[in-house]
C-alpha positions as semicolon CSV with decimal commas, in nm:
position;residue;x (nm);y (nm);z (nm)
1;X;4,805;-7,988;4,914
2;X;4,864;-7,717;5,186
3;X;4,638;-7,648;5,481
4;X;4,605;-7,285;5,558
5;X;4,483;-7,161;5,904
6;X;4,409;-6,836;6,035
7;X;4,320;-6,829;6,408
8;X;4,148;-6,524;6,560
9;X;4,035;-6,447;6,910
10;X;3,695;-6,605;6,852
11;X;3,733;-6,765;6,511
12;X;3,925;-7,014;6,314
13;X;3,941;-7,014;5,923
14;X;4,083;-7,294;5,740
15;X;4,140;-7,361;5,355
16;X;4,291;-7,640;5,169
17;X;4,480;-7,547;4,852
18;X;4,607;-7,765;4,589
19;X;4,953;-7,659;4,479
20;X;5,086;-7,576;4,220
21;X;4,744;-7,533;4,060
22;X;4,635;-7,307;4,358
23;X;4,292;-7,470;4,331
24;X;4,066;-7,414;4,645
25;X;3,956;-7,761;4,753
26;X;3,792;-7,667;5,070
27;X;3,726;-7,379;5,311
28;X;3,588;-7,360;5,647
29;X;3,527;-7,122;5,934
30;X;3,436;-7,171;6,297
31;X;3,279;-6,855;6,444
32;X;3,179;-6,722;6,787
33;X;3,394;-6,979;6,965
34;X;3,333;-6,994;7,343
35;X;2,970;-6,871;7,298
36;X;2,651;-7,068;7,287
37;X;2,611;-6,974;6,920
38;X;2,948;-7,119;6,813
39;X;2,908;-7,277;6,472
40;X;3,126;-7,449;6,202
41;X;3,069;-7,410;5,821
42;X;3,259;-7,600;5,562
43;X;3,255;-7,576;5,187
44;X;3,417;-7,897;5,046
45;X;3,397;-7,987;4,675
46;X;3,131;-7,752;4,619
47;X;2,913;-7,872;4,903
48;X;2,828;-7,658;5,209
49;X;2,764;-7,821;5,554
50;X;2,681;-7,648;5,882
51;X;2,744;-7,781;6,235
52;X;2,660;-7,644;6,589
53;X;2,986;-7,643;6,799
54;X;2,795;-7,625;7,134
55;X;3,009;-7,339;7,276
56;X;3,340;-7,511;7,190
57;X;3,673;-7,331;7,258
58;X;3,956;-7,329;7,006
59;X;4,101;-7,662;7,092
60;X;3,767;-7,851;7,057
61;X;3,665;-7,655;6,744
62;X;3,985;-7,735;6,576
63;X;3,948;-8,106;6,632
64;X;3,589;-8,087;6,487
65;X;3,725;-7,883;6,188
66;X;3,976;-8,145;6,112
67;X;3,730;-8,424;6,161
68;X;3,502;-8,271;5,915
69;X;3,773;-8,201;5,666
70;X;3,957;-8,541;5,669
71;X;3,646;-8,750;5,647
72;X;3,607;-8,609;5,304
73;X;3,952;-8,546;5,189
74;X;4,264;-8,787;5,255
75;X;4,496;-8,594;5,496
76;X;4,795;-8,810;5,345
77;X;4,785;-8,563;5,062
78;X;4,857;-8,278;5,271
79;X;5,216;-8,157;5,248
80;X;5,236;-7,874;5,485
81;X;5,046;-7,625;5,715
82;X;5,056;-7,264;5,670
83;X;4,972;-7,030;5,964
84;X;4,890;-6,668;5,947
85;X;5,051;-6,481;6,219
86;X;4,986;-6,102;6,248
87;X;5,295;-5,946;6,386
88;X;5,645;-6,081;6,336
89;X;5,834;-5,765;6,458
90;X;6,182;-5,700;6,321
91;X;6,273;-6,059;6,379
92;X;6,046;-6,240;6,122
93;X;6,078;-6,078;5,776
94;X;5,994;-6,390;5,560
95;X;5,787;-6,705;5,612
96;X;5,948;-6,923;5,869
97;X;5,946;-7,296;5,953
98;X;5,804;-7,336;6,305
99;X;5,958;-7,524;6,591
100;X;5,968;-7,468;6,973
101;X;6,236;-7,166;6,963
102;X;6,039;-6,983;6,681
103;X;5,715;-7,019;6,871
104;X;5,881;-6,882;7,176
105;X;5,996;-6,582;6,968
106;X;5,644;-6,520;6,836
107;X;5,509;-6,534;7,182
108;X;5,764;-6,261;7,302
109;X;5,630;-6,037;7,034
110;X;5,272;-6,052;7,161
111;X;5,312;-5,712;7,337
112;X;5,311;-5,568;6,983
113;X;4,997;-5,731;6,880
114;X;4,799;-5,842;7,196
115;X;4,474;-5,895;7,026
116;X;4,622;-6,108;6,747
117;X;4,931;-6,303;6,824
118;X;4,812;-6,488;7,123
119;X;4,517;-6,609;6,924
120;X;4,740;-6,707;6,633
121;X;4,958;-6,903;6,878
122;X;4,646;-7,096;6,994
123;X;4,599;-7,226;6,642
124;X;4,964;-7,313;6,586
125;X;4,989;-7,516;6,900
126;X;4,653;-7,676;6,844
127;X;4,733;-7,797;6,497
128;X;5,084;-7,886;6,550
129;X;4,977;-8,121;6,826
130;X;4,723;-8,277;6,581
131;X;4,942;-8,294;6,277
132;X;5,280;-8,335;6,428
133;X;5,441;-8,496;6,135
134;X;5,373;-8,217;5,889
135;X;5,596;-7,906;5,858
136;X;5,423;-7,600;5,987
137;X;5,524;-7,251;5,850
138;X;5,431;-6,923;5,991
139;X;5,351;-6,634;5,743
140;X;5,354;-6,296;5,895
141;X;5,130;-6,005;5,783
142;X;5,407;-5,752;5,866
143;X;5,682;-5,937;5,669
144;X;5,604;-5,784;5,327
145;X;5,662;-5,436;5,473
146;X;5,997;-5,520;5,623
147;X;6,190;-5,342;5,348
148;X;6,028;-5,006;5,413
149;X;6,309;-4,752;5,423
150;X;6,373;-4,585;5,766
151;X;6,245;-4,257;5,659
152;X;5,911;-4,427;5,602
153;X;5,916;-4,654;5,901
154;X;6,053;-4,453;6,189
155;X;5,839;-4,205;6,396
156;X;5,980;-3,868;6,491
157;X;6,020;-3,980;6,854
158;X;6,339;-4,047;7,075
159;X;6,557;-4,282;6,879
160;X;6,605;-4,515;7,175
161;X;6,221;-4,589;7,158
162;X;6,301;-4,767;6,842
163;X;6,638;-4,915;6,947
164;X;6,529;-5,028;7,279
165;X;6,157;-5,088;7,245
166;X;6,113;-5,169;6,885
167;X;5,881;-4,847;6,832
168;X;5,855;-4,812;6,443
169;X;5,583;-4,848;6,168
170;X;5,558;-5,230;6,075
171;X;5,248;-5,230;5,853
172;X;4,994;-5,512;5,810
173;X;4,777;-5,685;5,550
174;X;5,109;-5,764;5,392
175;X;4,980;-6,106;5,258
176;X;4,690;-5,932;5,073
177;X;4,889;-5,645;4,941
178;X;5,154;-5,881;4,812
179;X;4,901;-6,108;4,634
180;X;4,706;-5,808;4,481
181;X;5,026;-5,653;4,362
182;X;5,130;-5,966;4,186
183;X;4,793;-5,995;4,022
184;X;4,785;-5,632;3,922
185;X;5,113;-5,681;3,757
186;X;4,971;-5,969;3,552
187;X;4,670;-5,770;3,444
188;X;4,885;-5,493;3,328
189;X;5,121;-5,730;3,154
190;X;5,423;-5,623;3,346
191;X;5,675;-5,784;3,568
192;X;5,591;-5,730;3,931
193;X;5,936;-5,612;4,013
194;X;5,886;-5,341;3,733
195;X;5,571;-5,188;3,866
196;X;5,481;-4,889;4,075
197;X;5,143;-4,982;4,244
198;X;4,925;-4,849;4,517
199;X;4,714;-5,141;4,652
200;X;4,416;-5,063;4,874
201;X;4,283;-5,326;5,100
202;X;3,940;-5,232;5,236
203;X;3,738;-5,447;5,477
204;X;3,670;-5,408;5,827
205;X;4,030;-5,328;5,872
206;X;4,175;-5,100;5,596
207;X;4,519;-5,018;5,462
208;X;4,687;-4,897;5,142
209;X;5,046;-4,974;5,043
210;X;5,292;-4,827;4,791
211;X;5,475;-5,103;4,611
212;X;5,795;-5,049;4,390
213;X;6,018;-5,299;4,246
214;X;5,810;-5,584;4,403
215;X;5,853;-5,463;4,752
216;X;5,641;-5,232;5,003
217;X;5,812;-4,910;5,039
218;X;5,540;-4,739;5,254
219;X;5,200;-4,826;5,398
220;X;4,931;-4,663;5,600
221;X;4,919;-4,890;5,908
222;X;5,195;-4,847;6,170
223;X;5,322;-5,009;6,484
224;X;4,972;-5,136;6,537
225;X;4,675;-5,181;6,296
226;X;4,519;-4,885;6,460
227;X;4,702;-4,616;6,257
228;X;4,611;-4,504;5,920
229;X;4,269;-4,513;5,742
230;X;3,933;-4,490;5,879
231;X;3,803;-4,848;5,927
232;X;3,499;-5,036;6,047
233;X;3,564;-4,978;6,415
234;X;3,921;-4,846;6,436
235;X;3,971;-4,466;6,424
236;X;4,281;-4,459;6,210
237;X;4,491;-4,152;6,268
238;X;4,418;-3,929;6,556
239;X;4,603;-3,657;6,748
240;X;4,842;-3,831;6,976
241;X;4,727;-3,583;7,242
242;X;4,365;-3,725;7,225
243;X;4,454;-3,984;7,476
244;X;4,560;-3,751;7,761
245;X;4,264;-3,519;7,670
246;X;4,000;-3,783;7,706
247;X;4,141;-3,930;8,017
248;X;4,133;-3,589;8,177
249;X;3,782;-3,525;8,056
250;X;3,611;-3,863;8,137
251;X;3,844;-4,019;8,392
252;X;3,885;-4,337;8,172
253;X;4,222;-4,533;8,164
254;X;4,455;-4,525;7,865
255;X;4,374;-4,884;7,809
256;X;3,990;-4,809;7,789
257;X;4,046;-4,522;7,551
258;X;4,271;-4,739;7,331
259;X;4,003;-5,013;7,327
260;X;3,735;-4,750;7,222
261;X;3,970;-4,636;6,947
262;X;3,987;-5,000;6,834
263;X;3,646;-5,133;6,879
264;X;3,397;-4,844;6,898
265;X;3,537;-4,574;6,659
266;X;3,583;-4,568;6,284
267;X;3,247;-4,599;6,078
268;X;3,075;-4,727;6,379
269;X;3,176;-4,444;6,601
270;X;3,091;-4,174;6,342
271;X;2,755;-4,304;6,243
272;X;2,639;-4,450;6,570
273;X;2,479;-4,709;6,361
274;X;2,707;-4,988;6,214
275;X;3,062;-5,067;6,100
276;X;2,927;-5,231;5,799
277;X;2,966;-5,018;5,480
278;X;2,667;-5,171;5,312
279;X;2,436;-5,076;5,600
280;X;2,576;-4,726;5,589
281;X;2,530;-4,652;5,225
282;X;2,171;-4,776;5,243
283;X;2,115;-4,551;5,555
284;X;2,294;-4,251;5,374
285;X;2,066;-4,304;5,072
286;X;1,773;-4,282;5,297
287;X;1,881;-3,959;5,452
288;X;2,073;-4,058;5,754
289;X;2,310;-3,756;5,786
290;X;2,570;-3,934;6,020
291;X;2,578;-4,227;5,799
292;X;2,650;-3,996;5,508
293;X;2,916;-3,808;5,716
294;X;3,095;-4,141;5,803
295;X;3,114;-4,249;5,426
296;X;3,236;-3,894;5,330
297;X;3,513;-3,898;5,589
298;X;3,610;-4,253;5,495
299;X;3,649;-4,174;5,144
300;X;3,827;-3,835;5,192
301;X;4,078;-3,980;5,425
302;X;4,139;-4,265;5,183
303;X;4,185;-4,044;4,894
304;X;4,427;-3,818;5,099
305;X;4,635;-4,110;5,209
306;X;4,663;-4,262;4,841
307;X;4,770;-3,923;4,727
308;X;5,039;-3,924;5,003
309;X;5,168;-4,262;4,895
310;X;5,214;-4,134;4,541
311;X;5,507;-3,928;4,698
312;X;5,696;-4,259;4,779
313;X;5,652;-4,381;4,422
314;X;5,704;-4,085;4,203
315;X;5,482;-4,233;3,932
316;X;5,204;-4,483;3,958
317;X;5,135;-4,752;3,715
318;X;4,808;-4,842;3,883
319;X;4,578;-4,841;4,174
320;X;4,429;-5,173;4,264
321;X;4,133;-5,177;4,506
322;X;4,062;-5,516;4,707
323;X;3,889;-5,650;5,015
324;X;3,507;-5,674;5,097
325;X;3,465;-5,295;5,046
326;X;3,726;-5,245;4,779
327;X;3,585;-5,539;4,560
328;X;3,216;-5,470;4,595
329;X;3,142;-5,103;4,701
330;X;3,144;-4,913;4,366
331;X;3,018;-4,598;4,530
332;X;3,323;-4,597;4,753
333;X;3,574;-4,649;4,466
334;X;3,390;-4,374;4,266
335;X;3,385;-4,106;4,552
336;X;3,750;-4,185;4,632
337;X;3,891;-4,175;4,277
338;X;3,689;-3,864;4,207
339;X;3,907;-3,680;4,469
340;X;4,231;-3,813;4,289
341;X;4,194;-3,615;3,980
342;X;4,531;-3,460;4,057
343;X;4,681;-3,805;3,996
344;X;4,479;-3,852;3,665
345;X;4,220;-4,081;3,820
346;X;3,893;-4,097;3,631
347;X;3,645;-4,410;3,649
348;X;3,419;-4,552;3,383
349;X;3,089;-4,574;3,551
350;X;2,971;-4,890;3,380
351;X;3,301;-5,073;3,436
352;X;3,293;-4,940;3,805
353;X;2,932;-5,076;3,848
354;X;3,037;-5,422;3,717
355;X;3,348;-5,417;3,954
356;X;3,575;-5,469;3,654
357;X;3,443;-5,804;3,581
358;X;3,365;-5,749;3,213
359;X;3,681;-5,535;3,152
360;X;3,969;-5,737;3,255
361;X;3,955;-5,573;3,602
362;X;3,989;-5,220;3,484
363;X;3,740;-4,980;3,612
364;X;3,910;-4,657;3,496
365;X;3,814;-4,462;3,188
366;X;4,018;-4,581;2,891
367;X;4,140;-4,228;2,842
368;X;4,248;-4,186;3,210
369;X;4,607;-4,133;3,282
370;X;4,595;-4,363;3,581
371;X;4,480;-4,710;3,545
372;X;4,256;-4,817;3,827
373;X;4,170;-5,183;3,888
374;X;3,969;-5,412;4,097
375;X;4,159;-5,731;4,202
376;X;4,003;-6,000;4,429
377;X;4,246;-6,070;4,719
378;X;4,318;-6,443;4,817
379;X;4,529;-6,467;5,110
380;X;4,491;-6,837;5,140
381;X;4,647;-6,876;4,791
382;X;4,921;-6,640;4,883
383;X;5,010;-6,823;5,208
384;X;5,015;-7,151;5,011
385;X;5,270;-6,988;4,773
386;X;5,493;-6,875;5,072
387;X;5,472;-7,222;5,220
388;X;5,579;-7,382;4,897
389;X;5,865;-7,140;4,876
390;X;5,991;-7,252;5,219
391;X;5,952;-7,615;5,139
392;X;6,143;-7,570;4,817
393;X;6,416;-7,390;5,018
394;X;6,432;-7,656;5,277
395;X;6,467;-7,931;5,005
396;X;6,762;-7,721;4,858
397;X;6,940;-7,701;5,188
398;X;6,897;-8,073;5,264
């Protein structure tokens, strides 16, 4: 069994995956950590339980999560722990066995992901102290994109910004894109390294990736997760001159403006109502013009980016939608693909309404030149796969 952990700034997600069957044995989430409403939910062997964490911080919440898990499942069966880490920079391009020096290096990359890496490290340190006899392996969101060619990964800025400061496009959601790409190849009956795919991860965070030969060759997110598509609260691409303009007009600091672009923009900023696509679709249907505009901009920018990624591939074997919005919002998929007629995209309305569940994941019209799929992502399974790869490699070395 592999224990998978994803530690955020105010939450901890855990999953226990049986390998090699990839059966999900348990999944839990501790939310709103440090607040009075902090709570823990576990689903183990089909049974769901809830627990009030009483304002617990990460360390105490971690202990309660492990207690709840291991009172039901024998921890002696756990072979390793896989930790999600958002940013690996150029140093970490594959899953890596954690030790003191690796942790120090991850910490040194925190300036590249100040909202994510420090939280990830909290989880690493807490779990390594509680399960010290197990191998702990870091899986990096950026690693799948490490092979992007320089013409796709570098910005047109002074080259020394890259050579001295590491300024480049790194990409994110790599674990999800890798998993969905592999699953899409299975659906198509093709080898993963013999497919040209565009995977589209749409949730509160959104990104799309061009995959050729089993590797990412371009993606929409950049040096930070702020670049690219319109997202729940993130702006996506904006004019680089916007920061100085708003600073002059409002007197706000650059840090405050960046915070606004991360936390108060995107669907939330456009609609003034919500970052939740379900809420906006309901509001748009009820006549809310700003909600409707937010949805229109989201779909237009998405279609435009997918078309742009086609340049990297030459030809596309399939587009695969995933994530909370990608898997469940038929309207968003329909509006987006309708703008991709230039690529041969055309959906079957009933297949799309059923999210591909009755058509082997296909939502495209059977006559369409471009297959379009809906693939449920499973980052926990993918992390467990990575962990097993590292364990197998370590066994070969020893």
